[in-house]
PDB file of C-alpha atoms in Angstrom:
ATOM      1  CA  UNK A  20     -45.012  44.746  11.563  1.00 74.00           C
ATOM      2  CA  UNK A  21     -44.837  45.520   7.866  1.00 79.00           C
ATOM      3  CA  UNK A  22     -41.129  44.989   7.213  1.00 89.00           C
ATOM      4  CA  UNK A  23     -39.913  48.630   7.253  1.00 93.00           C
ATOM      5  CA  UNK A  24     -37.573  48.218  10.018  1.00 96.00           C
ATOM      6  CA  UNK A  25     -36.382  44.875   8.557  1.00 95.00           C
ATOM      7  CA  UNK A  26     -35.518  46.609   5.455  1.00 96.00           C
ATOM      8  CA  UNK A  27     -33.447  49.186   7.189  1.00 98.00           C
ATOM      9  CA  UNK A  28     -31.769  46.474   9.377  1.00 98.00           C
ATOM     10  CA  UNK A  29     -30.584  44.593   6.246  1.00 97.00           C
ATOM     11  CA  UNK A  30     -28.995  47.824   4.846  1.00 98.00           C
ATOM     12  CA  UNK A  31     -27.431  48.405   8.273  1.00 98.00           C
ATOM     13  CA  UNK A  32     -26.110  44.920   8.266  1.00 98.00           C
ATOM     14  CA  UNK A  33     -24.599  45.411   4.764  1.00 98.00           C
ATOM     15  CA  UNK A  34     -23.067  48.739   5.858  1.00 98.00           C
ATOM     16  CA  UNK A  35     -21.481  47.069   9.091  1.00 98.00           C
ATOM     17  CA  UNK A  36     -20.293  43.902   7.121  1.00 97.00           C
ATOM     18  CA  UNK A  37     -18.525  46.315   4.810  1.00 97.00           C
ATOM     19  CA  UNK A  38     -15.867  47.214   7.527  1.00 97.00           C
ATOM     20  CA  UNK A  39     -13.161  44.872   7.605  1.00 96.00           C
ATOM     21  CA  UNK A  40     -13.178  42.359  10.505  1.00 94.00           C
ATOM     22  CA  UNK A  41     -16.648  43.090  11.455  1.00 95.00           C
ATOM     23  CA  UNK A  42     -19.452  40.492  11.508  1.00 95.00           C
ATOM     24  CA  UNK A  43     -23.094  41.839  11.792  1.00 96.00           C
ATOM     25  CA  UNK A  44     -26.025  39.494  12.816  1.00 96.00           C
ATOM     26  CA  UNK A  45     -29.774  40.239  12.427  1.00 97.00           C
ATOM     27  CA  UNK A  46     -32.130  39.349  15.220  1.00 97.00           C
ATOM     28  CA  UNK A  47     -35.602  40.141  16.050  1.00 95.00           C
ATOM     29  CA  UNK A  48     -37.492  40.351  19.246  1.00 95.00           C
ATOM     30  CA  UNK A  49     -40.424  38.031  20.177  1.00 92.00           C
ATOM     31  CA  UNK A  50     -43.863  39.120  18.953  1.00 90.00           C
ATOM     32  CA  UNK A  51     -46.238  39.791  21.713  1.00 90.00           C
ATOM     33  CA  UNK A  52     -49.544  40.064  19.713  1.00 89.00           C
ATOM     34  CA  UNK A  53     -51.559  36.948  19.050  1.00 85.00           C
ATOM     35  CA  UNK A  54     -51.566  35.707  15.490  1.00 87.00           C
ATOM     36  CA  UNK A  55     -55.384  36.457  15.330  1.00 91.00           C
ATOM     37  CA  UNK A  56     -54.736  40.086  16.173  1.00 91.00           C
ATOM     38  CA  UNK A  57     -51.815  40.274  13.587  1.00 85.00           C
ATOM     39  CA  UNK A  58     -54.137  38.843  10.856  1.00 84.00           C
ATOM     40  CA  UNK A  59     -56.734  41.461  11.420  1.00 88.00           C
ATOM     41  CA  UNK A  60     -54.102  44.042  11.181  1.00 83.00           C
ATOM     42  CA  UNK A  61     -53.002  42.817   7.836  1.00 80.00           C
ATOM     43  CA  UNK A  62     -49.484  41.986   9.037  1.00 80.00           C
ATOM     44  CA  UNK A  63     -47.360  39.708   6.635  1.00 79.00           C
ATOM     45  CA  UNK A  64     -45.824  36.625   8.089  1.00 80.00           C
ATOM     46  CA  UNK A  65     -42.735  37.092  10.228  1.00 80.00           C
ATOM     47  CA  UNK A  66     -39.378  36.538   8.533  1.00 84.00           C
ATOM     48  CA  UNK A  67     -37.095  33.725   9.321  1.00 90.00           C
ATOM     49  CA  UNK A  68     -34.705  35.993  11.176  1.00 94.00           C
ATOM     50  CA  UNK A  69     -33.820  34.243  14.479  1.00 96.00           C
ATOM     51  CA  UNK A  70     -35.673  35.456  17.734  1.00 95.00           C
ATOM     52  CA  UNK A  71     -33.044  36.923  20.123  1.00 96.00           C
ATOM     53  CA  UNK A  72     -33.078  36.211  23.843  1.00 97.00           C
ATOM     54  CA  UNK A  73     -31.854  38.921  26.304  1.00 97.00           C
ATOM     55  CA  UNK A  74     -28.630  37.068  27.261  1.00 97.00           C
ATOM     56  CA  UNK A  75     -27.548  36.868  23.624  1.00 97.00           C
ATOM     57  CA  UNK A  76     -27.076  40.635  23.939  1.00 98.00           C
ATOM     58  CA  UNK A  77     -23.994  40.104  26.155  1.00 97.00           C
ATOM     59  CA  UNK A  78     -22.330  38.291  23.388  1.00 96.00           C
ATOM     60  CA  UNK A  79     -22.121  41.320  21.030  1.00 96.00           C
ATOM     61  CA  UNK A  80     -19.364  43.868  20.768  1.00 96.00           C
ATOM     62  CA  UNK A  81     -21.887  46.576  19.740  1.00 97.00           C
ATOM     63  CA  UNK A  82     -25.746  46.681  19.419  1.00 98.00           C
ATOM     64  CA  UNK A  83     -27.989  48.668  17.018  1.00 98.00           C
ATOM     65  CA  UNK A  84     -31.587  48.460  17.900  1.00 98.00           C
ATOM     66  CA  UNK A  85     -34.533  49.013  15.412  1.00 97.00           C
ATOM     67  CA  UNK A  86     -38.055  49.323  15.967  1.00 95.00           C
ATOM     68  CA  UNK A  87     -41.311  50.864  14.891  1.00 94.00           C
ATOM     69  CA  UNK A  88     -42.917  53.727  16.621  1.00 93.00           C
ATOM     70  CA  UNK A  89     -46.094  53.706  18.599  1.00 91.00           C
ATOM     71  CA  UNK A  90     -47.231  57.187  19.917  1.00 91.00           C
ATOM     72  CA  UNK A  91     -43.625  58.617  19.894  1.00 90.00           C
ATOM     73  CA  UNK A  92     -42.024  55.655  21.620  1.00 93.00           C
ATOM     74  CA  UNK A  93     -40.700  52.152  20.725  1.00 94.00           C
ATOM     75  CA  UNK A  94     -43.304  49.574  20.073  1.00 93.00           C
ATOM     76  CA  UNK A  95     -44.508  47.587  23.075  1.00 94.00           C
ATOM     77  CA  UNK A  96     -42.932  44.352  21.605  1.00 94.00           C
ATOM     78  CA  UNK A  97     -39.374  45.906  22.008  1.00 95.00           C
ATOM     79  CA  UNK A  98     -40.257  47.465  25.205  1.00 96.00           C
ATOM     80  CA  UNK A  99     -41.348  44.067  26.526  1.00 96.00           C
ATOM     81  CA  UNK A 100     -37.961  42.768  25.285  1.00 97.00           C
ATOM     82  CA  UNK A 101     -35.948  45.452  27.125  1.00 97.00           C
ATOM     83  CA  UNK A 102     -38.003  44.830  30.313  1.00 97.00           C
ATOM     84  CA  UNK A 103     -36.796  41.248  30.167  1.00 97.00           C
ATOM     85  CA  UNK A 104     -33.109  42.343  30.233  1.00 98.00           C
ATOM     86  CA  UNK A 105     -33.073  42.919  34.178  1.00 97.00           C
ATOM     87  CA  UNK A 106     -30.405  40.260  34.756  1.00 97.00           C
ATOM     88  CA  UNK A 107     -28.090  42.050  32.314  1.00 98.00           C
ATOM     89  CA  UNK A 108     -28.924  45.220  33.959  1.00 98.00           C
ATOM     90  CA  UNK A 109     -28.369  43.999  37.383  1.00 98.00           C
ATOM     91  CA  UNK A 110     -24.871  42.624  36.498  1.00 98.00           C
ATOM     92  CA  UNK A 111     -24.069  45.514  33.905  1.00 98.00           C
ATOM     93  CA  UNK A 112     -23.105  42.997  31.407  1.00 98.00           C
ATOM     94  CA  UNK A 113     -23.751  45.471  28.571  1.00 98.00           C
ATOM     95  CA  UNK A 114     -22.054  48.355  30.227  1.00 98.00           C
ATOM     96  CA  UNK A 115     -19.305  50.095  27.951  1.00 97.00           C
ATOM     97  CA  UNK A 116     -20.712  48.603  24.626  1.00 97.00           C
ATOM     98  CA  UNK A 117     -21.699  50.958  21.935  1.00 98.00           C
ATOM     99  CA  UNK A 118     -25.178  51.037  20.983  1.00 98.00           C
ATOM    100  CA  UNK A 119     -27.302  52.880  18.379  1.00 98.00           C
ATOM    101  CA  UNK A 120     -30.960  53.254  17.323  1.00 97.00           C
ATOM    102  CA  UNK A 121     -33.037  53.285  14.040  1.00 97.00           C
ATOM    103  CA  UNK A 122     -36.846  53.369  13.580  1.00 97.00           C
ATOM    104  CA  UNK A 123     -39.829  53.646  11.598  1.00 96.00           C
ATOM    105  CA  UNK A 124     -42.696  56.124  12.023  1.00 94.00           C
ATOM    106  CA  UNK A 125     -46.175  56.312  10.466  1.00 91.00           C
ATOM    107  CA  UNK A 126     -45.724  60.040   9.858  1.00 89.00           C
ATOM    108  CA  UNK A 127     -43.448  62.978   9.658  1.00 84.00           C
ATOM    109  CA  UNK A 128     -44.617  64.311  13.083  1.00 81.00           C
ATOM    110  CA  UNK A 129     -44.946  60.798  14.423  1.00 86.00           C
ATOM    111  CA  UNK A 130     -41.638  60.383  16.333  1.00 88.00           C
ATOM    112  CA  UNK A 131     -38.510  60.588  14.202  1.00 91.00           C
ATOM    113  CA  UNK A 132     -36.797  62.076  17.124  1.00 93.00           C
ATOM    114  CA  UNK A 133     -39.039  61.499  19.983  1.00 94.00           C
ATOM    115  CA  UNK A 134     -38.719  57.774  19.466  1.00 94.00           C
ATOM    116  CA  UNK A 135     -34.886  57.621  19.724  1.00 94.00           C
ATOM    117  CA  UNK A 136     -34.789  60.228  22.479  1.00 94.00           C
ATOM    118  CA  UNK A 137     -37.194  58.139  24.658  1.00 94.00           C
ATOM    119  CA  UNK A 138     -35.384  54.947  23.737  1.00 95.00           C
ATOM    120  CA  UNK A 139     -32.008  56.230  25.108  1.00 96.00           C
ATOM    121  CA  UNK A 140     -33.189  55.612  28.577  1.00 96.00           C
ATOM    122  CA  UNK A 141     -33.004  51.854  28.006  1.00 96.00           C
ATOM    123  CA  UNK A 142     -29.501  52.283  26.870  1.00 97.00           C
ATOM    124  CA  UNK A 143     -28.384  54.510  29.774  1.00 97.00           C
ATOM    125  CA  UNK A 144     -29.668  52.174  32.435  1.00 97.00           C
ATOM    126  CA  UNK A 145     -27.588  49.406  30.862  1.00 98.00           C
ATOM    127  CA  UNK A 146     -24.513  51.520  30.727  1.00 98.00           C
ATOM    128  CA  UNK A 147     -24.383  51.274  26.894  1.00 98.00           C
ATOM    129  CA  UNK A 148     -22.659  54.105  24.932  1.00 98.00           C
ATOM    130  CA  UNK A 149     -24.974  55.784  22.578  1.00 98.00           C
ATOM    131  CA  UNK A 150     -23.448  56.381  19.182  1.00 98.00           C
ATOM    132  CA  UNK A 151     -25.686  58.672  17.068  1.00 98.00           C
ATOM    133  CA  UNK A 152     -24.875  59.185  13.250  1.00 98.00           C
ATOM    134  CA  UNK A 153     -24.991  63.087  13.974  1.00 97.00           C
ATOM    135  CA  UNK A 154     -24.638  64.737  10.593  1.00 97.00           C
ATOM    136  CA  UNK A 155     -22.125  62.355   9.281  1.00 97.00           C
ATOM    137  CA  UNK A 156     -24.431  61.196   6.322  1.00 97.00           C
ATOM    138  CA  UNK A 157     -23.625  64.593   4.780  1.00 95.00           C
ATOM    139  CA  UNK A 158     -25.850  66.079   2.313  1.00 94.00           C
ATOM    140  CA  UNK A 159     -28.359  63.385   2.716  1.00 93.00           C
ATOM    141  CA  UNK A 160     -29.128  64.785   6.061  1.00 94.00           C
ATOM    142  CA  UNK A 161     -30.310  68.018   4.482  1.00 93.00           C
ATOM    143  CA  UNK A 162     -32.601  66.659   1.769  1.00 91.00           C
ATOM    144  CA  UNK A 163     -35.593  68.820   1.334  1.00 90.00           C
ATOM    145  CA  UNK A 164     -37.029  67.894  -2.144  1.00 91.00           C
ATOM    146  CA  UNK A 165     -38.033  64.326  -1.092  1.00 89.00           C
ATOM    147  CA  UNK A 166     -39.626  62.899   1.961  1.00 88.00           C
ATOM    148  CA  UNK A 167     -36.833  61.307   4.089  1.00 93.00           C
ATOM    149  CA  UNK A 168     -36.911  59.792   7.500  1.00 95.00           C
ATOM    150  CA  UNK A 169     -34.064  59.593  10.028  1.00 95.00           C
ATOM    151  CA  UNK A 170     -32.270  62.180  12.159  1.00 95.00           C
ATOM    152  CA  UNK A 171     -29.057  62.779  13.867  1.00 96.00           C
ATOM    153  CA  UNK A 172     -30.088  60.005  16.246  1.00 97.00           C
ATOM    154  CA  UNK A 173     -30.181  57.443  13.458  1.00 97.00           C
ATOM    155  CA  UNK A 174     -31.674  56.174  10.373  1.00 98.00           C
ATOM    156  CA  UNK A 175     -35.380  56.071   9.756  1.00 97.00           C
ATOM    157  CA  UNK A 176     -38.100  55.784   7.473  1.00 96.00           C
ATOM    158  CA  UNK A 177     -41.863  56.773   7.157  1.00 94.00           C
ATOM    159  CA  UNK A 178     -44.226  53.855   6.872  1.00 93.00           C
ATOM    160  CA  UNK A 179     -47.373  55.853   6.293  1.00 89.00           C
ATOM    161  CA  UNK A 180     -50.262  53.346   6.319  1.00 87.00           C
ATOM    162  CA  UNK A 181     -47.859  50.555   5.823  1.00 86.00           C
ATOM    163  CA  UNK A 182     -47.673  50.684   2.001  1.00 88.00           C
ATOM    164  CA  UNK A 183     -44.882  53.209   1.616  1.00 92.00           C
ATOM    165  CA  UNK A 184     -41.621  51.454   1.671  1.00 93.00           C
ATOM    166  CA  UNK A 185     -38.164  53.003   2.567  1.00 97.00           C
ATOM    167  CA  UNK A 186     -36.829  55.317  -0.245  1.00 96.00           C
ATOM    168  CA  UNK A 187     -33.378  54.870  -1.707  1.00 97.00           C
ATOM    169  CA  UNK A 188     -31.987  57.809   0.287  1.00 97.00           C
ATOM    170  CA  UNK A 189     -33.391  56.181   3.585  1.00 97.00           C
ATOM    171  CA  UNK A 190     -31.806  52.915   2.623  1.00 98.00           C
ATOM    172  CA  UNK A 191     -28.322  54.600   1.823  1.00 98.00           C
ATOM    173  CA  UNK A 192     -28.610  56.474   5.279  1.00 98.00           C
ATOM    174  CA  UNK A 193     -29.222  53.066   6.953  1.00 98.00           C
ATOM    175  CA  UNK A 194     -26.061  51.646   5.168  1.00 98.00           C
ATOM    176  CA  UNK A 195     -24.099  54.626   6.232  1.00 98.00           C
ATOM    177  CA  UNK A 196     -25.286  54.142   9.907  1.00 98.00           C
ATOM    178  CA  UNK A 197     -24.220  50.397   9.747  1.00 98.00           C
ATOM    179  CA  UNK A 198     -20.784  51.322   8.403  1.00 98.00           C
ATOM    180  CA  UNK A 199     -20.323  54.316  10.779  1.00 98.00           C
ATOM    181  CA  UNK A 200     -21.341  52.369  13.793  1.00 98.00           C
ATOM    182  CA  UNK A 201     -19.246  49.365  12.917  1.00 98.00           C
ATOM    183  CA  UNK A 202     -16.222  51.628  12.655  1.00 97.00           C
ATOM    184  CA  UNK A 203     -16.888  53.103  16.106  1.00 97.00           C
ATOM    185  CA  UNK A 204     -17.429  49.591  17.568  1.00 97.00           C
ATOM    186  CA  UNK A 205     -14.219  48.266  16.070  1.00 96.00           C
ATOM    187  CA  UNK A 206     -12.252  51.218  17.383  1.00 95.00           C
ATOM    188  CA  UNK A 207     -13.679  50.746  20.889  1.00 94.00           C
ATOM    189  CA  UNK A 208     -13.012  46.981  21.045  1.00 90.00           C
ATOM    190  CA  UNK A 209      -9.516  47.654  19.699  1.00 87.00           C
ATOM    191  CA  UNK A 210      -8.841  49.907  22.809  1.00 67.00           C
ATOM    192  CA  UNK A 211     -10.270  47.440  25.242  1.00 58.00           C
TER     193      UNK A 211
END
């Protein structure tokens, strides 16, 4: 809603594109809230990133899903998108593809681990292979002097009331996730 996930996605795309032979595309899911409600919430205009349809997921060699958190789970807009993937689920068109997760939460206790943990169920039902970053980000995973989102599940940021923007360290973690994930996806595709 306020661009936090979009900023992480842009860094993830840069990281993925840094892997030779990898093309990374950005998409966004359809908005489910009426413009009137978004206006009352102070949400900025949506970006010009293309809106994805469920069937377009099948074209990808790997998928990184990013979403804001609502009460420790993915936002309703993203859940509605996943709910529309029944045809892909029925035919298991996504099975065997790598997938990862990144996210934004409002606070430190607001779902930095519960959001990806609860989102994994969507991946499992599709037969996607979950690719976490683990602790591959190195020292950045152990930062204790500054506020930093993210976890072994994936890159993350804290939005607060919407005014806090992703920190440089959070953006570096997002770049790392994109690069790491693209390397794994490339290896998996090469063995297919």
